[in-house]
Coordinates of N, CA and C in Angstrom, one line a residue:
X733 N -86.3 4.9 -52.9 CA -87.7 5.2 -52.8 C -88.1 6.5 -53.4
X734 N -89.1 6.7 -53.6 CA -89.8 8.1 -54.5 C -91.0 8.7 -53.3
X735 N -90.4 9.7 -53.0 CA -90.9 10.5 -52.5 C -91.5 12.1 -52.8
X736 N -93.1 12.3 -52.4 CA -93.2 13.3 -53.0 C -94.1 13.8 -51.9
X737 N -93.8 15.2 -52.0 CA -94.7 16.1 -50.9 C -94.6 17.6 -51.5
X738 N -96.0 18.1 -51.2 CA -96.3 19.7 -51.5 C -95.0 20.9 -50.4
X739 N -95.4 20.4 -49.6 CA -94.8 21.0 -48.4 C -93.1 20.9 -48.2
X740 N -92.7 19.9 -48.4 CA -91.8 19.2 -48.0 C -91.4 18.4 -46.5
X741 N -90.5 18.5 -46.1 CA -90.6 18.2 -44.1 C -89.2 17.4 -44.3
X742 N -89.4 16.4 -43.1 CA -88.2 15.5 -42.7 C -89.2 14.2 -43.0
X743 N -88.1 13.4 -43.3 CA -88.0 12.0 -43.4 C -87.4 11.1 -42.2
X744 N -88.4 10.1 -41.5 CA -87.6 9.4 -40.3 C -87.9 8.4 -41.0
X745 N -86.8 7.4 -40.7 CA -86.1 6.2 -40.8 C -86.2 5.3 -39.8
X746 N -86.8 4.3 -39.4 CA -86.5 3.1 -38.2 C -85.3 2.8 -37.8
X747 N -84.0 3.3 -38.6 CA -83.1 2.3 -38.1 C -82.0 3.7 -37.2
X748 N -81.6 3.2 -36.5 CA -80.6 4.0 -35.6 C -79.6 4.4 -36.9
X749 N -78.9 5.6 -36.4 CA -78.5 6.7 -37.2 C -76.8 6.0 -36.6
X750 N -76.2 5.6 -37.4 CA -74.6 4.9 -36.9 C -73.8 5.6 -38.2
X751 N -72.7 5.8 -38.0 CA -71.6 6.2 -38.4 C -71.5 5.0 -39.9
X752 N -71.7 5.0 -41.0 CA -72.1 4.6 -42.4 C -73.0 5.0 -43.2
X753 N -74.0 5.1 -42.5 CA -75.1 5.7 -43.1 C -74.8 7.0 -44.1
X754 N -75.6 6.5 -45.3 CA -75.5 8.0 -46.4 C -76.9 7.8 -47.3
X755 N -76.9 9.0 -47.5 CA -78.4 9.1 -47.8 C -77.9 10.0 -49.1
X756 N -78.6 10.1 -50.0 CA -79.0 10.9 -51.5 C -80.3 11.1 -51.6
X757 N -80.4 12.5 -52.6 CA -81.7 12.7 -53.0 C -81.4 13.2 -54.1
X758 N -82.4 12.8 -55.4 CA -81.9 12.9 -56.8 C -80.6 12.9 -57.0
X759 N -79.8 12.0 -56.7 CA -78.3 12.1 -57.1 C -77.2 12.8 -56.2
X760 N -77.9 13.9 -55.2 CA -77.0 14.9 -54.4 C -76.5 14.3 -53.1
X761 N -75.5 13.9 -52.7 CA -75.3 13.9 -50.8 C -76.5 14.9 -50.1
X762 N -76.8 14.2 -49.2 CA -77.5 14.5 -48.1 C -77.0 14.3 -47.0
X763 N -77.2 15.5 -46.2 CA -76.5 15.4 -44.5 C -77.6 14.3 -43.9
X764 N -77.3 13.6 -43.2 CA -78.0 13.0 -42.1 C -78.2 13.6 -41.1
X765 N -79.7 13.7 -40.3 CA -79.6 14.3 -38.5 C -80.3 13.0 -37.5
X766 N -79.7 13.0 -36.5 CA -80.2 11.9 -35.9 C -81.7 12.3 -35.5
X767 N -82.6 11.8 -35.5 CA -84.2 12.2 -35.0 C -84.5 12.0 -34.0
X768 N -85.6 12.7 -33.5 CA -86.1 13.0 -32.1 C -86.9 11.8 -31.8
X769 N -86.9 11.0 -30.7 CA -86.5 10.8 -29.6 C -85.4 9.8 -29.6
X770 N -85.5 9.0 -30.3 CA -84.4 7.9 -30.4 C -83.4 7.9 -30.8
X771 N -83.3 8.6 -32.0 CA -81.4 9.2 -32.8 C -81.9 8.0 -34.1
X772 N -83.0 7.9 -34.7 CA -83.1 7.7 -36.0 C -82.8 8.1 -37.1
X773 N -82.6 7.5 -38.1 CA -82.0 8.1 -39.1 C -83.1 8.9 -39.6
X774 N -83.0 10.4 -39.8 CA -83.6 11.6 -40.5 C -82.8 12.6 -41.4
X775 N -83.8 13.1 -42.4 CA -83.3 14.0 -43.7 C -84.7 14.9 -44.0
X776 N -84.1 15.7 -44.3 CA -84.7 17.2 -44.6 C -85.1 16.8 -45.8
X777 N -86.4 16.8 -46.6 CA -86.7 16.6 -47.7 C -87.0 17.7 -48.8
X778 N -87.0 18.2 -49.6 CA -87.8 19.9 -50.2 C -88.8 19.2 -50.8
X779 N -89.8 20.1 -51.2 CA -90.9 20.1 -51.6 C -90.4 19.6 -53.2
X780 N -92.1 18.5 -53.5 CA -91.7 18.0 -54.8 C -91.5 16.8 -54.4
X781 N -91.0 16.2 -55.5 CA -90.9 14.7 -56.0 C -89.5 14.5 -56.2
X782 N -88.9 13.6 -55.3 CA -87.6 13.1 -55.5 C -87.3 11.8 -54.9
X783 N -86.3 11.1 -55.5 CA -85.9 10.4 -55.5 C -84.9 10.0 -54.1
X784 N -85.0 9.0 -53.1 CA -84.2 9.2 -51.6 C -83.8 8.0 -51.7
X785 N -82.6 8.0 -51.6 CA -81.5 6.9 -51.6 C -80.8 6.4 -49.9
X786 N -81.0 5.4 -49.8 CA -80.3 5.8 -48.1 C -79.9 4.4 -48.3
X787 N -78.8 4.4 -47.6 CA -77.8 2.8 -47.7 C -76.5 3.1 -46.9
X788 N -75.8 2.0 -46.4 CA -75.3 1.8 -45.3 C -73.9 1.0 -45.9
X789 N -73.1 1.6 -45.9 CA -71.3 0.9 -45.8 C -71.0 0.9 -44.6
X790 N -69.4 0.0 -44.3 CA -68.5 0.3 -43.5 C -68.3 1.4 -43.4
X791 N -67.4 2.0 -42.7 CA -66.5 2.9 -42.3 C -65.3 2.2 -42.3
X792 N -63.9 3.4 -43.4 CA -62.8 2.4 -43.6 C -61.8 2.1 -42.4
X793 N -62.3 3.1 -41.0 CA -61.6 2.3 -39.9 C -62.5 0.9 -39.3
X794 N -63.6 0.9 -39.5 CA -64.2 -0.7 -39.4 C -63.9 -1.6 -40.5
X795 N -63.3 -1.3 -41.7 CA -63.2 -2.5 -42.5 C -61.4 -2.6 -41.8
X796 N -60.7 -2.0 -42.0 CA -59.4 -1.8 -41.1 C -59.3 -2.8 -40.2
X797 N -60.4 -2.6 -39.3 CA -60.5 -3.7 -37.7 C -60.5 -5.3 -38.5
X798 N -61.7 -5.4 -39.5 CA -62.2 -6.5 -39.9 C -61.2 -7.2 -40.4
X799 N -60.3 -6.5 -41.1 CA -59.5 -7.4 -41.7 C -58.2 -7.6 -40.2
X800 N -58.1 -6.5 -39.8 CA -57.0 -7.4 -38.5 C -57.5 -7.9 -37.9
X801 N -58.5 -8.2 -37.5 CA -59.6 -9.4 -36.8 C -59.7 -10.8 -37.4
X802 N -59.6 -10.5 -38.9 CA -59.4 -11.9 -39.7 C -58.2 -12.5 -39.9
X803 N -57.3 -11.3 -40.0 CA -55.9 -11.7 -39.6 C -55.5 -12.6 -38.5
X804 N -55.6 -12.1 -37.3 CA -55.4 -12.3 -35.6 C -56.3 -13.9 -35.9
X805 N -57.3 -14.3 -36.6 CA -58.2 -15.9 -36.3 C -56.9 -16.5 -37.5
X806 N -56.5 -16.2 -38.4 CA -55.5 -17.0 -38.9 C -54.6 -16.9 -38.5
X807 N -53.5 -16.4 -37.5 CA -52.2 -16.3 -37.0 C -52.7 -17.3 -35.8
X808 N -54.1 -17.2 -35.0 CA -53.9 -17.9 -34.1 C -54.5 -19.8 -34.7
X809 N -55.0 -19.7 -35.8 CA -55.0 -21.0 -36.5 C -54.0 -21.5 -37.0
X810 N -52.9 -20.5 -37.3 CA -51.3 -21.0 -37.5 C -50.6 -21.9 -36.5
X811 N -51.0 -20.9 -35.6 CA -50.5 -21.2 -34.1 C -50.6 -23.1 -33.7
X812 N -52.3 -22.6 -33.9 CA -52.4 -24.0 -33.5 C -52.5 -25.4 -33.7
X813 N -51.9 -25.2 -35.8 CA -51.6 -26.1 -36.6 C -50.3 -26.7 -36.0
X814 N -49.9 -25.9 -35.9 CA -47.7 -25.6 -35.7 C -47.7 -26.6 -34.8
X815 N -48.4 -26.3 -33.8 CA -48.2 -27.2 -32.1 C -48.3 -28.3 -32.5
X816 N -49.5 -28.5 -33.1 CA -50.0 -30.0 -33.3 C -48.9 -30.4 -34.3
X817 N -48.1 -30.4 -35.2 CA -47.2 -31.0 -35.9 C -46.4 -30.9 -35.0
X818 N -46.1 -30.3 -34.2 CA -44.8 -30.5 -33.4 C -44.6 -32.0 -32.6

């Protein structure tokens, strides 16, 4: 999104501030701060016209889980092929 202000300020976000979240402005990492009152996602903006990037990955101990979680439904689908041919 393109953003522009004389002043500058903060930017709030609707969505809850969770451990993934990353934000850019014109190309740079931006810290994230959770916002007042609810812990929304917020960023400090500067004055001027720029460009605000905000987007959401895993975290590589959630992709970690995801794949042993996908694991653990095929060991237990092994499981329960094995029986039935027995």
């Amino acid at each position: 999104m393109i953003v522009e202000s004389a002043a500058g300020g903060t930017l709030n976000y609707s969505k809850y501030l969770f451990p993934g979240w990353r934000a850019k402005i014109d190309g740079q990492n931006e810290g994230l701060i959770p916002g007042y009152p609810f812990g929304q996602i917020s960023l400090n903006v500067p004055p001027g016209k720029h460009i605000v990037d905000l987007n959401f990955s895993e975290t590589p101990l959630k992709k970690t889980l995801d794949l042993i979680s996908l694991g653990a439904v095929f060991f237990c689908l092994f499981l329960i092929f094995k029986a039935k041919a027995s």
